[in-house]
Short mmCIF file of C-alpha atoms in Angstrom, two decimals:
data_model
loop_
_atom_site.label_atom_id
_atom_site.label_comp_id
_atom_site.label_asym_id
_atom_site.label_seq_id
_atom_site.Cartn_x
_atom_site.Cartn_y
_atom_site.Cartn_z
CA UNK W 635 0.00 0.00 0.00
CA UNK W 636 1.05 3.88 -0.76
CA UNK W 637 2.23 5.27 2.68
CA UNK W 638 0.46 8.40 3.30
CA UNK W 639 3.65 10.08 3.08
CA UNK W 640 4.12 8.86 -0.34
CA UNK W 641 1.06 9.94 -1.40
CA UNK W 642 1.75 13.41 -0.23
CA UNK W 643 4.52 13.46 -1.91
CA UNK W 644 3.35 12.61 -5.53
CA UNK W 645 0.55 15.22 -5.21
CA UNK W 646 0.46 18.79 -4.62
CA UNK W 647 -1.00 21.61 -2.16
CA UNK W 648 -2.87 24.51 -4.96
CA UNK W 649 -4.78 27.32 -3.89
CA UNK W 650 -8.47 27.80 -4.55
CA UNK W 651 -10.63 30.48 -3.60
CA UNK W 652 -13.29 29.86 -1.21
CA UNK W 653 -15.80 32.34 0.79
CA UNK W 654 -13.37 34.88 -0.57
CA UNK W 655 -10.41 33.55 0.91
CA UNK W 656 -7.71 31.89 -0.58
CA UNK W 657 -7.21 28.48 0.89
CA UNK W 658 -4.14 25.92 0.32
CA UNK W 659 -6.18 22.46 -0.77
CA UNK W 660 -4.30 19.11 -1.66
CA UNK W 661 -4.90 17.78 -4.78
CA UNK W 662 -3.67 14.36 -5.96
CA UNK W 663 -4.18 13.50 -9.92
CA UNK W 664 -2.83 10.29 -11.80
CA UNK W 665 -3.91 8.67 -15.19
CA UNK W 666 -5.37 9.71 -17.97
CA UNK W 667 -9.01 8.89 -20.10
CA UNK W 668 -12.39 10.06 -18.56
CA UNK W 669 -12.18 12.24 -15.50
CA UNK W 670 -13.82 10.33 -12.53
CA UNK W 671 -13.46 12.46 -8.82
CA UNK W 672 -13.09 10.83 -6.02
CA UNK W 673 -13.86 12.23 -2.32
CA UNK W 674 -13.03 10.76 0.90
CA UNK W 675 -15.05 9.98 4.33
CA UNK W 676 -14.76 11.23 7.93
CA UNK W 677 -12.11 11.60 9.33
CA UNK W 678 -10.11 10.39 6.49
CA UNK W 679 -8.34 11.56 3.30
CA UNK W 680 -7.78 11.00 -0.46
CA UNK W 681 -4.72 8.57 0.62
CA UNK W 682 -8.60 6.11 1.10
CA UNK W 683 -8.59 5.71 -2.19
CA UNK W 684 -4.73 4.81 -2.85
CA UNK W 685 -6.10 0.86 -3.26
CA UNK W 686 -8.88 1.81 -5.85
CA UNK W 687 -6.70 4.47 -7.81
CA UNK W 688 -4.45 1.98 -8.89
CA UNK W 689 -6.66 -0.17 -10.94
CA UNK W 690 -8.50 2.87 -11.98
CA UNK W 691 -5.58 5.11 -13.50
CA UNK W 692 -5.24 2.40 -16.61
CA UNK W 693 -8.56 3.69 -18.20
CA UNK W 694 -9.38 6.74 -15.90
CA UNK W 695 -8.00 10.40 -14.99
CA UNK W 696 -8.53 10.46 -11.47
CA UNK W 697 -8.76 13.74 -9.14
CA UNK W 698 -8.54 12.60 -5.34
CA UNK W 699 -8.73 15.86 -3.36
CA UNK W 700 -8.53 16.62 0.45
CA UNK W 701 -11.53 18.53 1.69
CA UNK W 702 -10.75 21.73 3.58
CA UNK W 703 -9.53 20.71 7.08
CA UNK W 704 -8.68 17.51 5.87
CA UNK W 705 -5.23 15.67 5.11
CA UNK W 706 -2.58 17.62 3.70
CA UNK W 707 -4.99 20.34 2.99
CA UNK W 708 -5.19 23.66 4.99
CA UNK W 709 -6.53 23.07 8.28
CA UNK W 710 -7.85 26.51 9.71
CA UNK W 711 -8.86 26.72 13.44
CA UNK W 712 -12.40 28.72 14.76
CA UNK W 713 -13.67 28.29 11.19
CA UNK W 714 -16.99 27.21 9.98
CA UNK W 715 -16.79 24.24 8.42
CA UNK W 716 -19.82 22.92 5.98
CA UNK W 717 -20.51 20.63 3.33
CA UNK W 718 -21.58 23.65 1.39
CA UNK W 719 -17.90 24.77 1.55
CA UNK W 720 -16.70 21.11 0.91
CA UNK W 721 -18.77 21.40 -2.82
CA UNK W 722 -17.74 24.65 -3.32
CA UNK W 723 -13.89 23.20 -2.94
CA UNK W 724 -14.94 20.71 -5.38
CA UNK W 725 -16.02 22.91 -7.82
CA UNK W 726 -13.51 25.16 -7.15
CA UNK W 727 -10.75 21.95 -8.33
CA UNK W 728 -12.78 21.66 -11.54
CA UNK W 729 -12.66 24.49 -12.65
CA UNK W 730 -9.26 25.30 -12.06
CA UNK W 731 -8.01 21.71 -14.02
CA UNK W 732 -10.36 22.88 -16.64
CA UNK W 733 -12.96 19.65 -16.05
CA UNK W 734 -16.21 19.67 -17.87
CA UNK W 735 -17.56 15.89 -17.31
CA UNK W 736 -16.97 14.02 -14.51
CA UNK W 737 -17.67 11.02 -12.44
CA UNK W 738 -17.97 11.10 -8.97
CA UNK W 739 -17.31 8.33 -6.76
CA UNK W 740 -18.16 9.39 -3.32
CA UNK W 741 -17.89 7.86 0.58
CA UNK W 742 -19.28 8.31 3.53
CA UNK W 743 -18.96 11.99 4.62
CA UNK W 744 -18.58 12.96 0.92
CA UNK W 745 -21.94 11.65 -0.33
CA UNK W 746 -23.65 14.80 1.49
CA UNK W 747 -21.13 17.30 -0.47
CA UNK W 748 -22.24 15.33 -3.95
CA UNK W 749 -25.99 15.64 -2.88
CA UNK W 750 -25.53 19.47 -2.47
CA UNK W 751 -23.42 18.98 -6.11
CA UNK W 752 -27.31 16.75 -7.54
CA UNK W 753 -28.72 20.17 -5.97
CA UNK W 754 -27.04 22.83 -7.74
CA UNK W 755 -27.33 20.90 -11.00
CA UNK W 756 -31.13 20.45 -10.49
CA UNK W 757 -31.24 24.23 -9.99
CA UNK W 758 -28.69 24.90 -12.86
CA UNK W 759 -25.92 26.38 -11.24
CA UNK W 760 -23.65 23.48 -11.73
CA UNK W 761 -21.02 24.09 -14.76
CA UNK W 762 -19.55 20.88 -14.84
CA UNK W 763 -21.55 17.80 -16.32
CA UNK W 764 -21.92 15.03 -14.17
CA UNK W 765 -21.97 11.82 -16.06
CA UNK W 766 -22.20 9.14 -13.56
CA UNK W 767 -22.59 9.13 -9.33
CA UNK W 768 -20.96 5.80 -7.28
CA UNK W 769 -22.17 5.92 -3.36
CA UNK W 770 -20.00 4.09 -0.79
CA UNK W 771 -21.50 3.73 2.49
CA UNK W 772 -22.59 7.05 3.74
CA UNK W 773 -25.27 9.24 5.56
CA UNK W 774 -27.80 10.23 2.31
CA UNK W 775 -30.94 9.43 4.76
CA UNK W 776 -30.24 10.96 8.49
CA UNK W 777 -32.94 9.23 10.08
CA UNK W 778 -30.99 5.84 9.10
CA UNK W 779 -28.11 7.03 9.95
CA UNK W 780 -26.32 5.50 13.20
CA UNK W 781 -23.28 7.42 14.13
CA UNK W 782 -21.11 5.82 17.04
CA UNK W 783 -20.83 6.95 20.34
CA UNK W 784 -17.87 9.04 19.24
CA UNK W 785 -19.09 11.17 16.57
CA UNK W 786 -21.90 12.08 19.24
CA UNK W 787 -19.63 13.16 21.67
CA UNK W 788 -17.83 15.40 19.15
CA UNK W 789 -20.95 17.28 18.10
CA UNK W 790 -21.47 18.14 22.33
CA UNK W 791 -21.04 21.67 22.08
CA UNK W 792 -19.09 20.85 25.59
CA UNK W 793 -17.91 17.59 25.35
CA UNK W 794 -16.92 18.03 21.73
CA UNK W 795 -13.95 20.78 22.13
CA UNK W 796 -12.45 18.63 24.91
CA UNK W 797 -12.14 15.17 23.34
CA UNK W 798 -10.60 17.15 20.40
CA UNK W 799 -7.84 18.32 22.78
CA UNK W 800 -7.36 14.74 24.32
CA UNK W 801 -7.47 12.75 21.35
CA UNK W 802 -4.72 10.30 21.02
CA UNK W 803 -3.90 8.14 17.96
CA UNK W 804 -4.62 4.79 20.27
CA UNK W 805 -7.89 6.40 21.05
CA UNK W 806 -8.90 7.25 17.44
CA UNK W 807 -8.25 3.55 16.76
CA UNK W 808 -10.39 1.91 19.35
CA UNK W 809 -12.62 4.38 18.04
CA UNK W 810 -12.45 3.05 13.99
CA UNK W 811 -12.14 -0.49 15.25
CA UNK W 812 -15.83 -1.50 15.24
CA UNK W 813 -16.64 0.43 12.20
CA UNK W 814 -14.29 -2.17 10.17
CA UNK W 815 -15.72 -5.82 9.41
CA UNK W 816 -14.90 -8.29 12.27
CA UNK W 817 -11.58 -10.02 11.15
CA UNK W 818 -10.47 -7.53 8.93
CA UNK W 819 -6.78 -6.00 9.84
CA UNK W 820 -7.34 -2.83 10.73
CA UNK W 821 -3.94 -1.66 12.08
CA UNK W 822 -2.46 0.31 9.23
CA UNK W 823 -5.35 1.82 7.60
CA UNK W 824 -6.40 3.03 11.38
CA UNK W 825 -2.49 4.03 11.52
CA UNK W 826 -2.93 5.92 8.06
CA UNK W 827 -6.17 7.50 8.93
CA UNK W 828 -4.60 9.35 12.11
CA UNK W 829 -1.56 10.19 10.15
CA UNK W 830 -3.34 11.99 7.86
CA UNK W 831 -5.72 13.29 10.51
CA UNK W 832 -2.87 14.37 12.93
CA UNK W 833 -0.93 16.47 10.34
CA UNK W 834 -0.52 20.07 10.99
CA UNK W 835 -2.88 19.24 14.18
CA UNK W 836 -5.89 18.19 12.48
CA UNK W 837 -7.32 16.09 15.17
CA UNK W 838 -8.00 18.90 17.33
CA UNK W 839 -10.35 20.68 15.26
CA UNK W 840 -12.71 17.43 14.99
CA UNK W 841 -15.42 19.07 16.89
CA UNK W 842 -15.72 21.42 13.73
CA UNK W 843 -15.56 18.64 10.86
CA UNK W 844 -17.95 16.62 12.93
CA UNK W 845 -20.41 19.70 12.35
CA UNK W 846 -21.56 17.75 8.82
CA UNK W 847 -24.13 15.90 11.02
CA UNK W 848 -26.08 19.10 11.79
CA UNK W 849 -26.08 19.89 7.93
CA UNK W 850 -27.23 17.01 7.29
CA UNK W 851 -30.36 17.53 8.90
CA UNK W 852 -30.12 20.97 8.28
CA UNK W 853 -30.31 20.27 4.53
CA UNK W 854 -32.45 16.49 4.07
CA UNK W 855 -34.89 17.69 2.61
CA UNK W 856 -32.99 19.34 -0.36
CA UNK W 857 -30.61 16.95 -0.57
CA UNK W 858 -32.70 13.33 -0.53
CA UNK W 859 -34.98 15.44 -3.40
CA UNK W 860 -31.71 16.03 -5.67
CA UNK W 861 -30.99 12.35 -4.97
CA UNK W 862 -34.22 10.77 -5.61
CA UNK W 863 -35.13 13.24 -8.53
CA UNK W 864 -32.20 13.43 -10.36
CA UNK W 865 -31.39 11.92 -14.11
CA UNK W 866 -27.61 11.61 -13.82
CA UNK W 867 -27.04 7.69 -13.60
CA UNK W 868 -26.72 6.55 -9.93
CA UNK W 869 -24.57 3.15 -9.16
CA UNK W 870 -24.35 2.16 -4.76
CA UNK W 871 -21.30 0.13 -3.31
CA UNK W 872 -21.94 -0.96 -0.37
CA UNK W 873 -20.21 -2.62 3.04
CA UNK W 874 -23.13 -4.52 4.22
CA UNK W 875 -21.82 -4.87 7.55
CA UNK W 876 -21.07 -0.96 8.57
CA UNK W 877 -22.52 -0.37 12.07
CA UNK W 878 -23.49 3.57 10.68
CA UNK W 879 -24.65 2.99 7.46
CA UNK W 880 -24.59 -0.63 6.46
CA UNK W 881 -27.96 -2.65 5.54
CA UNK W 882 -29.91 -0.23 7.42
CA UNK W 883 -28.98 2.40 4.75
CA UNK W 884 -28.84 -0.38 1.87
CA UNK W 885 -32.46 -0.88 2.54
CA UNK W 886 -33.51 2.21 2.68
CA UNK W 887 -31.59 2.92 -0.67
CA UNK W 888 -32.81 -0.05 -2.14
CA UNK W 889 -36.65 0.79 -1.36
CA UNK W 890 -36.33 4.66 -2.66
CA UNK W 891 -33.98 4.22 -5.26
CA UNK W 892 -35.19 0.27 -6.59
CA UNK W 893 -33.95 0.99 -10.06
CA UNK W 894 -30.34 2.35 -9.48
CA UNK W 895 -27.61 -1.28 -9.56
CA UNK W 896 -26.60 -1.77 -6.07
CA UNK W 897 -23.10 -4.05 -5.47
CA UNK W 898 -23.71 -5.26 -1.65
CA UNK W 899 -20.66 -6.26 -0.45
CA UNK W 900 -21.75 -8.72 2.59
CA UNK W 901 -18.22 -9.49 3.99
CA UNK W 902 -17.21 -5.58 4.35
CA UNK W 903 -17.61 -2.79 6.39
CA UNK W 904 -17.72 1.03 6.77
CA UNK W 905 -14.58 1.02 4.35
CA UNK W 906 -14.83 -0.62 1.21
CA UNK W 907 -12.03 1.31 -0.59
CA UNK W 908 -9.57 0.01 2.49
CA UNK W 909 -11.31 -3.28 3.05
CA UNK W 910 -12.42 -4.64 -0.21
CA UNK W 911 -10.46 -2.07 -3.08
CA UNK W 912 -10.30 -5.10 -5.39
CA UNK W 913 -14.17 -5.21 -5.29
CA UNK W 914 -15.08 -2.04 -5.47
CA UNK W 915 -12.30 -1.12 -8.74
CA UNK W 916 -14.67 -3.83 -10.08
CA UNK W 917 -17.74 -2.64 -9.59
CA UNK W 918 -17.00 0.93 -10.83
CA UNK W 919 -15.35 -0.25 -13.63
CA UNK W 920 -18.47 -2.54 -14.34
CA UNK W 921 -21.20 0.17 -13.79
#
């Protein structure tokens, strides 16, 4: 596997401009063909989708960036972080590597920014075409969603700031540990995650990031209607045995959206691009 450091280092920090200020956002691009984006989870990074990229890059030109406050990208502290912003970084990306089509292939915390994406197309604000949308295991119906313990703590406007300041790296992986299928060996993904995470002292702004959960509620309805109304073509990949959105979500999915091919993947957890990459390169390749 690509060491997070490694990754970092074949990539590159560029500048977009977002809410009028200039931020520094990591961007990592490889191959060449159709442009398919790819955007991590919570609390991860693009380094996620290290596994999948390489079996993509052959036919694909990938863009894997790092969502403000995430990674290698700029990590500002007393900011107001949003998925709004988090699309608006997206778009921001596009425009600048001059992309007019694209794929998206999104996980967990990043399905919510690609909903708000389905929204501004609907409304026709959205300059870039999006050909094709692959879902990984995330949040796209809140009252499904189960977050752990953790994630609950972090949105207490009280208890939130001070687990920030006490996280450690063993703590963050007790805290991934159940969210990975039983068996699988979670040691240096977990290891990778808080690398990433940690840099320039990411893991104390987590309270912030975590804020996603209010805008998810914030924003359901608008987002589940861009979902469930729109006409780009819609493909799910799914870890069947996530404890926060595994076959709790699936079924939801599967009963709103019954037309829409839908790869469960029974043996796998909140992670399919770490647990199962083999699988899902497949399954996006076979969409």
């Amino acid at each position: 596997m690509t060491s997070v450091e490694d990754w970092w280092a074949s990539g590159q920090r560029v500048d977009v401009e977002l809410d009028r200020a200039r931020r520094a956002v990591f961007l990592r691009r490889t191959g060449s063909g159709p442009t398919v984006t790819l955007l991590h989870g919570f609390p991860s990074s693009s380094h996620d989708w290290a596994k999948v990229a390489r079996a993509l890059a052959g036919r694909h030109a990938l863009l894997m960036p790092d969502f403000l406050g995430f990674g290698a990208s700029e990590k500002p502290t007393n900011h107001d972080y949003s998925l709004h912003e988090q699309a608006d970084l997206v778009e921001a990306v596009w425009e600048m590597e001059g992309v007019t089509a694209t794929a998206i292939v999104a996980h967990d915390y990043a399905v919510s920014v690609t909903q708000e994406l389905l929204a501004r197309r609907a409304e026709g604000t959205l300059a870039v075409d999006l050909v094709a949308i692959h879902l990984l295991n995330g949040g796209l119906y809140p009252d499904v969603h189960r977050p752990q313990p953790v994630q609950e703590a972090l949105l207490d406007p009280e208890q939130g700031p001070q687990l920030s300041a006490a996280l450690t790296e063993e703590a963050l992986l007790a805290a991934l540990r159940p969210t990975f299928a039983e068996g699988y060996d979670a040691a240096a993904d977990s290891a990778a995650i808080w690398r990433a995470l940690s840099r320039d002292g990411g893991h104390r702004i987590l309270h912030l990031l975590i804020r996603y959960m209010k805008d998810r509620r914030e924003h359901e309805t608008r987002w589940i209607g861009a979902l469930e109304a729109t006409d780009v073509r819609l493909a799910f990949v799914w870890g069947m045995l996530d404890p926060v959105s595994g076959a709790h979500m699936a079924e939801r999915i599967r009963e709103r959206l019954p037309r829409a091919p839908f790869v469960a993947l029974d043996d796998v957890g909140h992670w399919p691009p770490l647990e199962a990459p083999a699988l899902v390169a497949e399954a996006l390749l076979s969409a």
